[in-house]
Coordinates of C-alpha atoms in Angstrom, one line a residue:
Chain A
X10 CA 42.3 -32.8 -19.1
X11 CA 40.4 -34.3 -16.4
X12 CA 36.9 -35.6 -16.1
X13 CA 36.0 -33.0 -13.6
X14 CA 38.3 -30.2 -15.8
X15 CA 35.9 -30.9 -18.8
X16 CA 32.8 -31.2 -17.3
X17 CA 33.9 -27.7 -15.2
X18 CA 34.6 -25.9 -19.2
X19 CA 31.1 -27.2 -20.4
X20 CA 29.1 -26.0 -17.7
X21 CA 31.2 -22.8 -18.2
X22 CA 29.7 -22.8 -22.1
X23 CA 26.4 -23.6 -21.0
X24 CA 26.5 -21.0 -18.2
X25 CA 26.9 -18.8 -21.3
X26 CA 24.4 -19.3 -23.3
X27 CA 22.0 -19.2 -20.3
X28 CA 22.7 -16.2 -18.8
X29 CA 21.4 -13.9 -22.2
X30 CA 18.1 -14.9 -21.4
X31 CA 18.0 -13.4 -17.8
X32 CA 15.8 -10.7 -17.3
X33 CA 17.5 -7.1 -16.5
X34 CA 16.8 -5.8 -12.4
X35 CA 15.2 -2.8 -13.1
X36 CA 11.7 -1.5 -12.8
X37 CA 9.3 -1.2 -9.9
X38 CA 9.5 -4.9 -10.3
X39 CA 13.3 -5.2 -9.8
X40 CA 12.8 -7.3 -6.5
X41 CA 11.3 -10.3 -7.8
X42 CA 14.0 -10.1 -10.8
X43 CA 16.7 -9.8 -8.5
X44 CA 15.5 -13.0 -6.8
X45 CA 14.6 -14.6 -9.7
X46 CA 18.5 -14.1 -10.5
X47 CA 19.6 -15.1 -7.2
X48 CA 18.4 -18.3 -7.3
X49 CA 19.2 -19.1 -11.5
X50 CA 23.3 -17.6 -10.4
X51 CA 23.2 -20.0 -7.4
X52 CA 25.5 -22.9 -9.4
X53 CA 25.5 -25.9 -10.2
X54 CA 26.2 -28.1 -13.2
X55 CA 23.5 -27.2 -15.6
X56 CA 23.1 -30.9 -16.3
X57 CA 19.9 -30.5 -18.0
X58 CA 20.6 -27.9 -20.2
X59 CA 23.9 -29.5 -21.0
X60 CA 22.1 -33.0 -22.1
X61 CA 19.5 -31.0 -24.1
X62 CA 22.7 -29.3 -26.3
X63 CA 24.6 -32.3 -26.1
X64 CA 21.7 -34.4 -27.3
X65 CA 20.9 -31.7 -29.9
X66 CA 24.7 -32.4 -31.5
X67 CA 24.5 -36.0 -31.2
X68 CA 21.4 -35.7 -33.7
X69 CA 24.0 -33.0 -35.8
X70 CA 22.1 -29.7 -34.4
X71 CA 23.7 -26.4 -35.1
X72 CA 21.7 -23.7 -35.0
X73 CA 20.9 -21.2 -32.1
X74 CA 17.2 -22.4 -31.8
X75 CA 17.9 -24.8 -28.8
X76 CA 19.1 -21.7 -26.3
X77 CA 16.2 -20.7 -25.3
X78 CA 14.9 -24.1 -24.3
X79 CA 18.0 -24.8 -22.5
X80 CA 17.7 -21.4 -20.5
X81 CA 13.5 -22.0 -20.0
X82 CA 14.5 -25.9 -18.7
X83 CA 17.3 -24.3 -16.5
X84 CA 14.7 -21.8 -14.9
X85 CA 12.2 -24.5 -14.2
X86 CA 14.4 -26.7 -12.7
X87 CA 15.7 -23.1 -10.4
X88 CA 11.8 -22.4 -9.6
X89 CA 11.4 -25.8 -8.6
X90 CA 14.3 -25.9 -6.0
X91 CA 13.2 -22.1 -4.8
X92 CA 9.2 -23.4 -3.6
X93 CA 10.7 -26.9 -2.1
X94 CA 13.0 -24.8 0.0
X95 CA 10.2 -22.8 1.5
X96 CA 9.4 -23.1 4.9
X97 CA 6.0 -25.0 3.8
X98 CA 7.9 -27.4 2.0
X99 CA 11.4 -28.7 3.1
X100 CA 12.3 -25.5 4.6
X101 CA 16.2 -25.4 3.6
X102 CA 18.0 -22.5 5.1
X103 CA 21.2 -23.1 2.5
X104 CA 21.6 -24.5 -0.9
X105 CA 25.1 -25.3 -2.3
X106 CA 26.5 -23.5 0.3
X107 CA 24.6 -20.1 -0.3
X108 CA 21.1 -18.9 1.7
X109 CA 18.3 -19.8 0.3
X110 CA 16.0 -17.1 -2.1
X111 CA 13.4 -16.9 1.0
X112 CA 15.9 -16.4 3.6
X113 CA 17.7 -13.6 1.8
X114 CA 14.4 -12.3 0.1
X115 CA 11.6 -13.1 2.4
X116 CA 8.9 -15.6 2.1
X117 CA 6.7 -13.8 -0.2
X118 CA 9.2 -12.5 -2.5
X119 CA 10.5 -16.5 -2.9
X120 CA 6.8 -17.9 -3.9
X121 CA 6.5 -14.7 -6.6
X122 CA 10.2 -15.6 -8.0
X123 CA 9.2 -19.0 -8.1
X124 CA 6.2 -18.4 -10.0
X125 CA 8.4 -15.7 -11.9
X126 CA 10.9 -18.3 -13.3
X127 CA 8.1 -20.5 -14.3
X128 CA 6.4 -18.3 -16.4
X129 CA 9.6 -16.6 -17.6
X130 CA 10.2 -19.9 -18.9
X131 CA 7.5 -20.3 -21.0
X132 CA 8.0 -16.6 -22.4
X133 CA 11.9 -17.7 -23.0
X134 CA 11.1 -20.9 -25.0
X135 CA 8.8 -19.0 -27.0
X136 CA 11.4 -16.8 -28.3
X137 CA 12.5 -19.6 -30.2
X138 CA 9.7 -19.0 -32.6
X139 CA 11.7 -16.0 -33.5
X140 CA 14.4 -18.5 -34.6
X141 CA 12.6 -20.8 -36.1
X142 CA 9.1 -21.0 -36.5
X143 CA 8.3 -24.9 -37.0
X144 CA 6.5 -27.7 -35.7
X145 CA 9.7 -29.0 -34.3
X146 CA 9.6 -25.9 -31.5
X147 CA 5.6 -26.6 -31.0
X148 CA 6.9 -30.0 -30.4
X149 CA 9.4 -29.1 -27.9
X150 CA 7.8 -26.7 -26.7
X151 CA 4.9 -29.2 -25.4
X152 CA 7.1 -31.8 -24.8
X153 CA 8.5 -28.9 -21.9
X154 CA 5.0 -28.2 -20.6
X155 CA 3.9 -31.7 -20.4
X156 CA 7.2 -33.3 -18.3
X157 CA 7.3 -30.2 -16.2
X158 CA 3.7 -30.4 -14.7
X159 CA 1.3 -32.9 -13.1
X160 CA 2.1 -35.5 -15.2
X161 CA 5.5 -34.9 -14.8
X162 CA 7.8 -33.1 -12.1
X163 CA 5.1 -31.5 -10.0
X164 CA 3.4 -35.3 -10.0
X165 CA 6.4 -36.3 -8.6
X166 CA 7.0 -33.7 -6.1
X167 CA 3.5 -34.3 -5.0
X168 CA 3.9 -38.3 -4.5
X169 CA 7.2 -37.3 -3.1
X170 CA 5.7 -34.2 -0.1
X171 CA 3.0 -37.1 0.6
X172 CA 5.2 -40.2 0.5
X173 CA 6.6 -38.6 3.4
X174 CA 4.0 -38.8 5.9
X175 CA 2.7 -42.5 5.0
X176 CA 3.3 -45.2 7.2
X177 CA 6.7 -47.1 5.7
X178 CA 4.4 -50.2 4.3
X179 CA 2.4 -47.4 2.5
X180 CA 5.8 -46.9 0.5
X181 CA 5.7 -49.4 -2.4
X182 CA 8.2 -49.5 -4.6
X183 CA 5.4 -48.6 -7.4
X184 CA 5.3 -45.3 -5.5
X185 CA 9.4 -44.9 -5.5
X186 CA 9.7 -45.3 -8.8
X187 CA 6.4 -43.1 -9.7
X188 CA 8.2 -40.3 -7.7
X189 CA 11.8 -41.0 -9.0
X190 CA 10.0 -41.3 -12.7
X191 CA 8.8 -38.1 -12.5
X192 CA 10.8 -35.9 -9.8
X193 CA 13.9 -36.1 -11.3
X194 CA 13.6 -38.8 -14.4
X195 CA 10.7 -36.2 -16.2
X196 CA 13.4 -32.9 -16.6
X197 CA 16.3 -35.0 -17.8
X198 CA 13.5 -36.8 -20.5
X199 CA 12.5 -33.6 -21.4
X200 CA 16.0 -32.1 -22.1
X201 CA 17.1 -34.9 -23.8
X202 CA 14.0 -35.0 -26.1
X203 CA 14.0 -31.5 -26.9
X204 CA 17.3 -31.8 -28.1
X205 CA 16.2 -34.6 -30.4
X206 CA 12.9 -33.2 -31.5
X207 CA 14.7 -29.9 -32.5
X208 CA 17.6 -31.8 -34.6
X209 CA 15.1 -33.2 -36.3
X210 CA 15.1 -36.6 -35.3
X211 CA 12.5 -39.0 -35.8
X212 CA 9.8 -40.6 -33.8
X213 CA 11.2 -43.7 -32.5
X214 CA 14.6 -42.0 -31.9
X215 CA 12.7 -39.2 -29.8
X216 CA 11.3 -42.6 -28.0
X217 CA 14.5 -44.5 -27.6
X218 CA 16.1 -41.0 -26.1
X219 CA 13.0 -40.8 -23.8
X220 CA 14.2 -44.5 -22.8
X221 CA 17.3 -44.1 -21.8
X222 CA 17.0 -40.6 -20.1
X223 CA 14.4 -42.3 -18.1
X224 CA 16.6 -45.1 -17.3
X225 CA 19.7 -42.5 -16.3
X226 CA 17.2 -40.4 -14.1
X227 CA 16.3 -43.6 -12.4
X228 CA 19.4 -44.7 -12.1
X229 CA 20.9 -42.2 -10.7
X230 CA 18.5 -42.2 -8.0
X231 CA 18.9 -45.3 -7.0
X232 CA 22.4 -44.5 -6.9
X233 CA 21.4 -41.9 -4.3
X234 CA 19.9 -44.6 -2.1
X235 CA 23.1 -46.6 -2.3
X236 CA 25.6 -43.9 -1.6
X237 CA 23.6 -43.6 1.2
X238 CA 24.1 -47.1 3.1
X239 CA 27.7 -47.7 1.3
X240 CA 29.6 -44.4 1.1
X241 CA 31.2 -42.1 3.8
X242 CA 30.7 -38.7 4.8
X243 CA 34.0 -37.9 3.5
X244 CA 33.3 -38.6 0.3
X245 CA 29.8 -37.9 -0.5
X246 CA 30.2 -34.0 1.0
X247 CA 27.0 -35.3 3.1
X248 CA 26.1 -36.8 6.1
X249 CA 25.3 -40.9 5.3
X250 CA 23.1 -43.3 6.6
X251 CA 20.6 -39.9 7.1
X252 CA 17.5 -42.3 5.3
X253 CA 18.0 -45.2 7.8
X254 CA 18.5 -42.7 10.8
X255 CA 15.5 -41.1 9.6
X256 CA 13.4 -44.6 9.2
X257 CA 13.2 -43.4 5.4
X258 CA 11.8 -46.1 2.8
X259 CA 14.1 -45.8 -0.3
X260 CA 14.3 -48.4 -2.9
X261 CA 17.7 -50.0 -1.1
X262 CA 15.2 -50.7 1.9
X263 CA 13.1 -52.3 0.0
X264 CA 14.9 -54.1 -2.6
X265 CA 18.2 -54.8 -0.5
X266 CA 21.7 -53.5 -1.7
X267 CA 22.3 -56.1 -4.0
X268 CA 19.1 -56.0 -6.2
X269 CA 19.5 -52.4 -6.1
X270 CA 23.0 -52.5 -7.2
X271 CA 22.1 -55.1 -10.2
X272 CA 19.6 -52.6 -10.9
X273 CA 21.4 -49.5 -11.7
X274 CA 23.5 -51.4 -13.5
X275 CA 20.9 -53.2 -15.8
X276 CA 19.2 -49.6 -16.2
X277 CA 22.8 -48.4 -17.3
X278 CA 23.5 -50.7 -19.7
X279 CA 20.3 -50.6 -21.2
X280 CA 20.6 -46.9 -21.8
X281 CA 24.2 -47.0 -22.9
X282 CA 23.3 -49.5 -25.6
X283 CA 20.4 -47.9 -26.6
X284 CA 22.6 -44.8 -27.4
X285 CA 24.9 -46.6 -29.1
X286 CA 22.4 -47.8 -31.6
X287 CA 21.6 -44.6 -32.8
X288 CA 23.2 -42.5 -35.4
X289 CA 25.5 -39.7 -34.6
X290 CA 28.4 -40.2 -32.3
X291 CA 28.9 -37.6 -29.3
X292 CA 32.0 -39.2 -26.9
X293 CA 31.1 -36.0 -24.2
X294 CA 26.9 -37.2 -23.8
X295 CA 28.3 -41.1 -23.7
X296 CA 31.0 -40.1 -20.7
X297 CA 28.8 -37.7 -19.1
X298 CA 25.8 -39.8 -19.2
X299 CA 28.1 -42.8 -17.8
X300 CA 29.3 -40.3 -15.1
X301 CA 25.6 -40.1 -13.8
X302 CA 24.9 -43.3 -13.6
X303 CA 28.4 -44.8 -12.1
X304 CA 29.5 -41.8 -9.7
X305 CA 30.9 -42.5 -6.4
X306 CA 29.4 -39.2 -4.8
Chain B
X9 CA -33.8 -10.8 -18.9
X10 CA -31.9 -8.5 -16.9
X11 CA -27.7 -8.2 -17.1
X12 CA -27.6 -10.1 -14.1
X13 CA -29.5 -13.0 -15.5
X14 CA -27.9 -12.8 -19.0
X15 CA -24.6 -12.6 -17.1
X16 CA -25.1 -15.9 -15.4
X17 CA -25.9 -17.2 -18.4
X18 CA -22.7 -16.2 -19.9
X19 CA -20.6 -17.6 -16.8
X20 CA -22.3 -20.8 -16.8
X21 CA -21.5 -20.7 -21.2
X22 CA -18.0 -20.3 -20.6
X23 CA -17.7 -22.9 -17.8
X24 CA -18.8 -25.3 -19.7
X25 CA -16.1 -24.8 -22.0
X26 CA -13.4 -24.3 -19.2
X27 CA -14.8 -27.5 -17.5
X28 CA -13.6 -30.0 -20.1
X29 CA -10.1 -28.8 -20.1
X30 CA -9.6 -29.2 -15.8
X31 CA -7.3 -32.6 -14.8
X32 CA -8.8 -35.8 -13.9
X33 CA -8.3 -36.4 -10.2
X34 CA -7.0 -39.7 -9.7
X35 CA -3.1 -41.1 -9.7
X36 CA -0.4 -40.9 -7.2
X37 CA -0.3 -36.9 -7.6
X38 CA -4.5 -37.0 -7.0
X39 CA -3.7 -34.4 -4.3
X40 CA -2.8 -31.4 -6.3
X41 CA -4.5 -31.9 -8.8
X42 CA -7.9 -32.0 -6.1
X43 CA -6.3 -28.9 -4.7
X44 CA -6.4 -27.6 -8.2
X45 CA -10.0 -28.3 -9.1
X46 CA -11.3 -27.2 -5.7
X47 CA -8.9 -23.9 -6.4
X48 CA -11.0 -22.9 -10.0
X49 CA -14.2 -24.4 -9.3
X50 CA -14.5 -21.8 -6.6
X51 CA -16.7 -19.6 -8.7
X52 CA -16.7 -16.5 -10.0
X53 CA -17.7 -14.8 -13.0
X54 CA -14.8 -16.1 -15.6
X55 CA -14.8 -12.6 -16.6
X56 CA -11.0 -13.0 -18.3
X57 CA -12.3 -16.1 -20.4
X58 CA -16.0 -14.4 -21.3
X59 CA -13.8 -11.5 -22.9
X60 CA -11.5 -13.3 -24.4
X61 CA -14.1 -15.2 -26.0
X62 CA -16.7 -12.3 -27.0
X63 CA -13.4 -10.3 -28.4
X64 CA -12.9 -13.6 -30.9
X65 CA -16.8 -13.0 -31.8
X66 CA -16.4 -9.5 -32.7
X67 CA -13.9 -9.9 -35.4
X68 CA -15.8 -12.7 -36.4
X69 CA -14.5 -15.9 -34.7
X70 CA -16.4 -19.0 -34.7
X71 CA -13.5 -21.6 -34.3
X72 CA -13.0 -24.1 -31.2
X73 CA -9.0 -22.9 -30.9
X74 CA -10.3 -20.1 -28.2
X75 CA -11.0 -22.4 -26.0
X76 CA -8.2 -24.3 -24.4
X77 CA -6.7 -20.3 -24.1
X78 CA -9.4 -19.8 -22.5
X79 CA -8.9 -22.1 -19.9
X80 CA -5.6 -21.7 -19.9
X81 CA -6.1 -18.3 -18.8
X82 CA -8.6 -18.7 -16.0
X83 CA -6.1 -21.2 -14.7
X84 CA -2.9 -18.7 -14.1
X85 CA -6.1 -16.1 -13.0
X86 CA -6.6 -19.4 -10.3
X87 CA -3.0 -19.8 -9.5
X88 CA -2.4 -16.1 -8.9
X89 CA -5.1 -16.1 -6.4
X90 CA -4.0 -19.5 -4.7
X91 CA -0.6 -18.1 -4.2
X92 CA -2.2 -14.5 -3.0
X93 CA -4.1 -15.8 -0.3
X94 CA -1.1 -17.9 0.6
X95 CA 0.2 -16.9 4.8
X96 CA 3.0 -15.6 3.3
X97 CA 1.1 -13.1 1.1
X98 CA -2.2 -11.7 2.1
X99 CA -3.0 -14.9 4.4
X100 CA -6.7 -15.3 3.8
X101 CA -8.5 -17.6 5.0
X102 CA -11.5 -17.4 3.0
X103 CA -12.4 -16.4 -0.8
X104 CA -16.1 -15.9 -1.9
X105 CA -17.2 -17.7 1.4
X106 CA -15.1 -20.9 0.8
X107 CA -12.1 -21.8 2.6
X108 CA -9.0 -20.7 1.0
X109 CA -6.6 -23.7 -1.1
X110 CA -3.8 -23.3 1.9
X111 CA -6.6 -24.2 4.5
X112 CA -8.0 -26.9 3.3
X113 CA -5.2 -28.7 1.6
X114 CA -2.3 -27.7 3.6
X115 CA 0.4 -24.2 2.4
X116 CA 2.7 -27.2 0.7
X117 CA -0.2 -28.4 -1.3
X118 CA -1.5 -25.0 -2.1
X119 CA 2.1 -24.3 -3.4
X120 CA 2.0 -27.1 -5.3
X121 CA -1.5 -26.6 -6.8
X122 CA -0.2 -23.1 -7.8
X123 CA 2.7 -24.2 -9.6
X124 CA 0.4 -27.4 -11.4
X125 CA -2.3 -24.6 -12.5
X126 CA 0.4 -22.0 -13.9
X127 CA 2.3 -25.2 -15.6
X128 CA -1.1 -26.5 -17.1
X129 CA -2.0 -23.5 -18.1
X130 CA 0.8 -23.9 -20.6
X131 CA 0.1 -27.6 -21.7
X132 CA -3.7 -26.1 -22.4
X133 CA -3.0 -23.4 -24.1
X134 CA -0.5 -25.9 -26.5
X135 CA -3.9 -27.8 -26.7
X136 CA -4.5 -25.0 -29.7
X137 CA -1.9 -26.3 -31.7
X138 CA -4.0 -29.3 -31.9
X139 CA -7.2 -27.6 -33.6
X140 CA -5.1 -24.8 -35.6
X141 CA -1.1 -24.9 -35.8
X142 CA -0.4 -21.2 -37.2
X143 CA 1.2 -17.9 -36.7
X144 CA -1.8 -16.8 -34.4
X145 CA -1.7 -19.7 -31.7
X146 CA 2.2 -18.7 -31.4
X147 CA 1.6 -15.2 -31.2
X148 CA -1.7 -15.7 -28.7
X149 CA 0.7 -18.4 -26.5
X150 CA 3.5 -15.1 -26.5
X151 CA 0.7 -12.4 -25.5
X152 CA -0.5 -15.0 -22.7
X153 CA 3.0 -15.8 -21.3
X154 CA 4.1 -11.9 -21.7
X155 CA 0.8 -10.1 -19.8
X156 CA 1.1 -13.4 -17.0
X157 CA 4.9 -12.6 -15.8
X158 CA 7.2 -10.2 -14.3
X159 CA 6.3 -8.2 -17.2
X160 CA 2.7 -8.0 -16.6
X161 CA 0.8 -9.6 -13.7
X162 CA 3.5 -11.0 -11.2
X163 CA 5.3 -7.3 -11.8
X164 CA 2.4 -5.9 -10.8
X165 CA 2.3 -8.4 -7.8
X166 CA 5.2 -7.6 -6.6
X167 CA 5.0 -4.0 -6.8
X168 CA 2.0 -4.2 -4.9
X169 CA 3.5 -6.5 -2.1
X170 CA 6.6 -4.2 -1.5
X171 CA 4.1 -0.7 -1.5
X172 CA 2.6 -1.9 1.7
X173 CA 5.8 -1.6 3.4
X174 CA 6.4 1.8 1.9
X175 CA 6.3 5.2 3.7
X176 CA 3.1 7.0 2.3
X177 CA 4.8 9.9 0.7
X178 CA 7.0 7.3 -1.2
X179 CA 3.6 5.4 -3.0
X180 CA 3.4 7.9 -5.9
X181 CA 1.0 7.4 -9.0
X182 CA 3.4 6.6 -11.2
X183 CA 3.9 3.4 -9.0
X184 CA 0.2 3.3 -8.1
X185 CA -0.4 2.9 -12.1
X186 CA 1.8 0.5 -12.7
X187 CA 0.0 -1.5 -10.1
X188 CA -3.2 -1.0 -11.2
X189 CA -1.7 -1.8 -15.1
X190 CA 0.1 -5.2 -14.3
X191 CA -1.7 -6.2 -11.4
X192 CA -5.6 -6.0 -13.1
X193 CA -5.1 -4.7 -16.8
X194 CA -2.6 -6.8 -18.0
X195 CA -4.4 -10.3 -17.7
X196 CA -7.4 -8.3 -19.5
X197 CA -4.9 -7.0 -22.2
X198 CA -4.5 -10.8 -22.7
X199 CA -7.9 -12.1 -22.7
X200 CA -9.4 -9.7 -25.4
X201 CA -5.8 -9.7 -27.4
X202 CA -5.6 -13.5 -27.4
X203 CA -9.2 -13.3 -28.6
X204 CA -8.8 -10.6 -31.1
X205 CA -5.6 -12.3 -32.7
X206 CA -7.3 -16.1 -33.1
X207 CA -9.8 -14.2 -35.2
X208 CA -7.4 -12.7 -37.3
X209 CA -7.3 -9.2 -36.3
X210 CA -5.1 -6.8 -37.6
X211 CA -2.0 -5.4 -36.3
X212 CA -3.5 -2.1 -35.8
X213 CA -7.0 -3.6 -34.2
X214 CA -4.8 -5.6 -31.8
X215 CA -3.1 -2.4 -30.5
X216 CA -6.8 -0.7 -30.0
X217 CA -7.7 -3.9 -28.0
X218 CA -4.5 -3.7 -26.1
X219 CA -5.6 0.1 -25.4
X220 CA -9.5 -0.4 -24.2
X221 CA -8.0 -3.4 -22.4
X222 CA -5.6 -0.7 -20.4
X223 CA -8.8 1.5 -20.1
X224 CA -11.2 -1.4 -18.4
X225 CA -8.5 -2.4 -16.3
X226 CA -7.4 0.7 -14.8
X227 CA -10.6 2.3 -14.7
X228 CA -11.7 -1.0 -12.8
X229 CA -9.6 -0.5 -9.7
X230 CA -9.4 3.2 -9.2
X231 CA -13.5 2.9 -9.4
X232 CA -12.4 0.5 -6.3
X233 CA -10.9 2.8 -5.0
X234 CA -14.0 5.7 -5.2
X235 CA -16.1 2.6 -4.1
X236 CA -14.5 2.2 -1.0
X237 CA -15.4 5.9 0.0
X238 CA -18.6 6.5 -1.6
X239 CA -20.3 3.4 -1.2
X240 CA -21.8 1.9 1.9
X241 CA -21.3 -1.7 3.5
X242 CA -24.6 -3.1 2.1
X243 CA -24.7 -2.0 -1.2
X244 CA -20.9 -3.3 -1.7
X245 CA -20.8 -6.5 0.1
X246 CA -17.6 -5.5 2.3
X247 CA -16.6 -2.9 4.9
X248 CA -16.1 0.4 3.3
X249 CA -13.8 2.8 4.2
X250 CA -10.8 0.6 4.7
X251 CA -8.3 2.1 2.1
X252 CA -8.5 5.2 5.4
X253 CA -8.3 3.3 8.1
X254 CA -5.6 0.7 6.9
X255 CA -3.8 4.7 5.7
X256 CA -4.0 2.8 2.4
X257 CA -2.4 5.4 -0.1
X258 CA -5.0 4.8 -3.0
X259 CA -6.0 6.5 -6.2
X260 CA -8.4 8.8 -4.3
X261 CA -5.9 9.9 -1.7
X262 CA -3.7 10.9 -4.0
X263 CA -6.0 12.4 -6.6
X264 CA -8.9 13.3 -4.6
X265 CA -12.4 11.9 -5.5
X266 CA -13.6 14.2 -8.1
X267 CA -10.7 13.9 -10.4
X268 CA -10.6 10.0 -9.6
X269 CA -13.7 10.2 -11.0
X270 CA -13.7 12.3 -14.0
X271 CA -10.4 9.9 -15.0
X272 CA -12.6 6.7 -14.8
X273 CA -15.0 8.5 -17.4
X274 CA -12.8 9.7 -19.5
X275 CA -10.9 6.2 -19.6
X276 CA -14.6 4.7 -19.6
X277 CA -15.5 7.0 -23.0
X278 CA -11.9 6.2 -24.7
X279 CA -12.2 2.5 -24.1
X280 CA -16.2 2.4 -25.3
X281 CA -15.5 4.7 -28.3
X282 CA -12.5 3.2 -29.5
X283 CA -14.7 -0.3 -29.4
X284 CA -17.2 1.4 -31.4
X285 CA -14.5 2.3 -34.3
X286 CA -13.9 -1.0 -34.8
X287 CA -15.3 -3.1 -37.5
X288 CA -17.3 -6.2 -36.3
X289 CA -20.6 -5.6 -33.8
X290 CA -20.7 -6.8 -30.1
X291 CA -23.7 -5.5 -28.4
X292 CA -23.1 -8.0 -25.3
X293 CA -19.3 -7.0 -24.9
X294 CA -20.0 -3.1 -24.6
X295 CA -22.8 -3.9 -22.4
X296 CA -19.9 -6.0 -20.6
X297 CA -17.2 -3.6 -20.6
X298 CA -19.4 -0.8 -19.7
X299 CA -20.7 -2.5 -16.7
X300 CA -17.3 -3.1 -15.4
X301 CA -16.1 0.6 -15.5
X302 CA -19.4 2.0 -14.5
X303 CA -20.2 -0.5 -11.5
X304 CA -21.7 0.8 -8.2
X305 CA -20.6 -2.4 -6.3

């Protein structure tokens, strides 16, 4: 079976276990539910849920106690996307091909399922306490808090909304990889360390797996910038050489393509050796987290 | 003293405990978190926290693990407002005579400061964990996530938001009530729940809690509604008389003023007397509770 074939099945399985934990469209409430749903059925990959499970087998996890921290992850990352396409933010008509929750649901309705999906998230990690009751799920539970928020994703997002309005030599790369770190490097820890933390693995294994999801976030970010000045439209699905058009700062402007190139490769390595080192074997997280980090679109 | 003086006395108390728990401002994400200190230092009477934490002292709580739920609630009480006053939602421009979070910071910010305050609400209220790691912190941290969502408050919300597009005859009091229960009560439920459980209340005491909490809340905001019609412009602060003029279908329209009435006392003299039945002694909280359901402004 194919790359693509396998990776398809697995979101398929992950898609499964996510979708108990959505709420039921009824009620005087049933609107913001019904968006709420809209934007969590919209697609995708489920990447962070995925590493969290696949993490949690690498570290010989069995039980049923990581599902509700992969659905909460999965709705966070959803409210996240549904407030930055509001029209305040970067006002995105379409995602993956589909309207977006305030087109089809109106302005209002988008901020409340946004705020919905957060706190749903909190309400659906704690039903892992009904699973197991442990320091393990206070663990992961505050590891989930703590990567989502200001020191995490919304830090990000807010480096990232202000980045944009700074004159380019404003733009250091300390401020790139600040807003890489914790846009889209803070999830991906947090998946990865909840799956570790609720295995049961130990402190400097929970560190080395914060290492080398921070270095595959990065990384794949990077990537992004690269794709941008070397690929073509054709096979990136997107229009290229938008960030120069658009006099954008990324780290490829800064650094040059070949730093940048040595970079995602040193990051790579690194965190490909790193999970070699540890115990457990899982061939699916090596080739998936290698597929991140190395993809051509 | 009088209750006005001994209730300033109580809000400054309890901000001095909230205080400690708000973000430091600096960093690359100093924005949000600005927008978020500017959003909760706006003032008020930290009503949600001062119950909370006189409901801990009448069963007999003297412990420090109140506290970051304390602020934890104030600051998803902060974000709901933030978001409320948002253009999209009831587009104000100023709350209690300062300039809304949207105007000063900018609607992305204000988004943004929303989403940080609701997400460190969370990574407070884990804060507990750190004084106490039992059975009550979990079941407070479920209480506090359950009354804050699409099952409590942001149901409420949204009901609220859609019945000011509906046709009068179609805002019934069934919908009114859940409104007024989701909308106001549930965050009250919360407070003096959380409260009552970190003390070690029983199951049956929590339920009572749960039931005076309905009680304030309700009886709050239909005495809002009689306030609006019986009151004048100086002795409330605001115009009267807009519930008619907007053809606001309220409590009173529906139920007329006398009955409106006789339901807030007879909620007013449940919720007291079933305060009275409990063990533990409180005389502050009745004097509290009694002077939210019997206000004249």
């Amino acid at each position: 079976m194919s790359w693509t074939s396998r990776l398809e099945e697995k979101t398929k399985q992950v898609e499964s276990v996510l979708n108990q934990y959505l709420p039921k469209e009824e009620g005087f409430q049933k609107t913001v539910i019904s968006a709420m749903n809209y934007s969590f059925l919209a697609g995708g990959k489920r990447l962070r849920p995925m590493l969290m499970q696949e993490t949690y087998r690498l570290f010989g996890g069995n039980g049923k106690v990581i599902e509700p921290f992969m659905a909460a992850q999965e709705m966070i990352h959803t409210y996240s996307l549904v407030h930055d396409d509001l029209p305040a933010m970067d006002n995105d008509e379409y995602r993956r091909g589909r309207k977006t929750t305030h087109i089809v649901y109106g302005e209002g309705m988008a901020i409340l399922a946004g705020d919905g999906l957060l706190n749903f998230a909190y309400e659906t990690a704690c039903k892992a306490f009904l699973i197991e009751s442990n320091e393990r799920v206070i663990e992961a539970l505050q590891v989930l808090a703590a990567k989502a928020g200001i020191y995490g994703m919304i830090g990000g997002q807010t480096a990232d909304v202000e980045g944009e309005d700074l004159p380019p030599e404003k733009v250091t790369n300390e401020l790139l990889l600040f807003i890489h770190t914790n846009k889209t490097a803070a999830l991906i820890q947090s998946s990865m360390m909840i799956g570790a933390i609720l295995a049961g693995a130990g402190k400097e294994q929970i560190q080395s797996i914060e290492k080398i999801a921070y270095n595959v976030g990065v990384a794949f970010q990077i990537q992004d910038d690269i794709l941008d000045v070397t690929s073509t439209t054709e096979v990136l699905g997107k229009p290229v050489g938008s960030d120069e058009k658009n006099h954008k700062v990324t780290y490829v402007s800064l650094n040059g393509l070949e730093t940048s190139k040595k970079d995602v490769e040193r990051l790579s390595k690194e965190a490909l050796s790193l999970l070699e080192k540890l115990p457990g074997e899982n061939p699916f997280l090596v080739e998936l987290i290698t597929s991140l980090i190395t993809r051509e679109k």
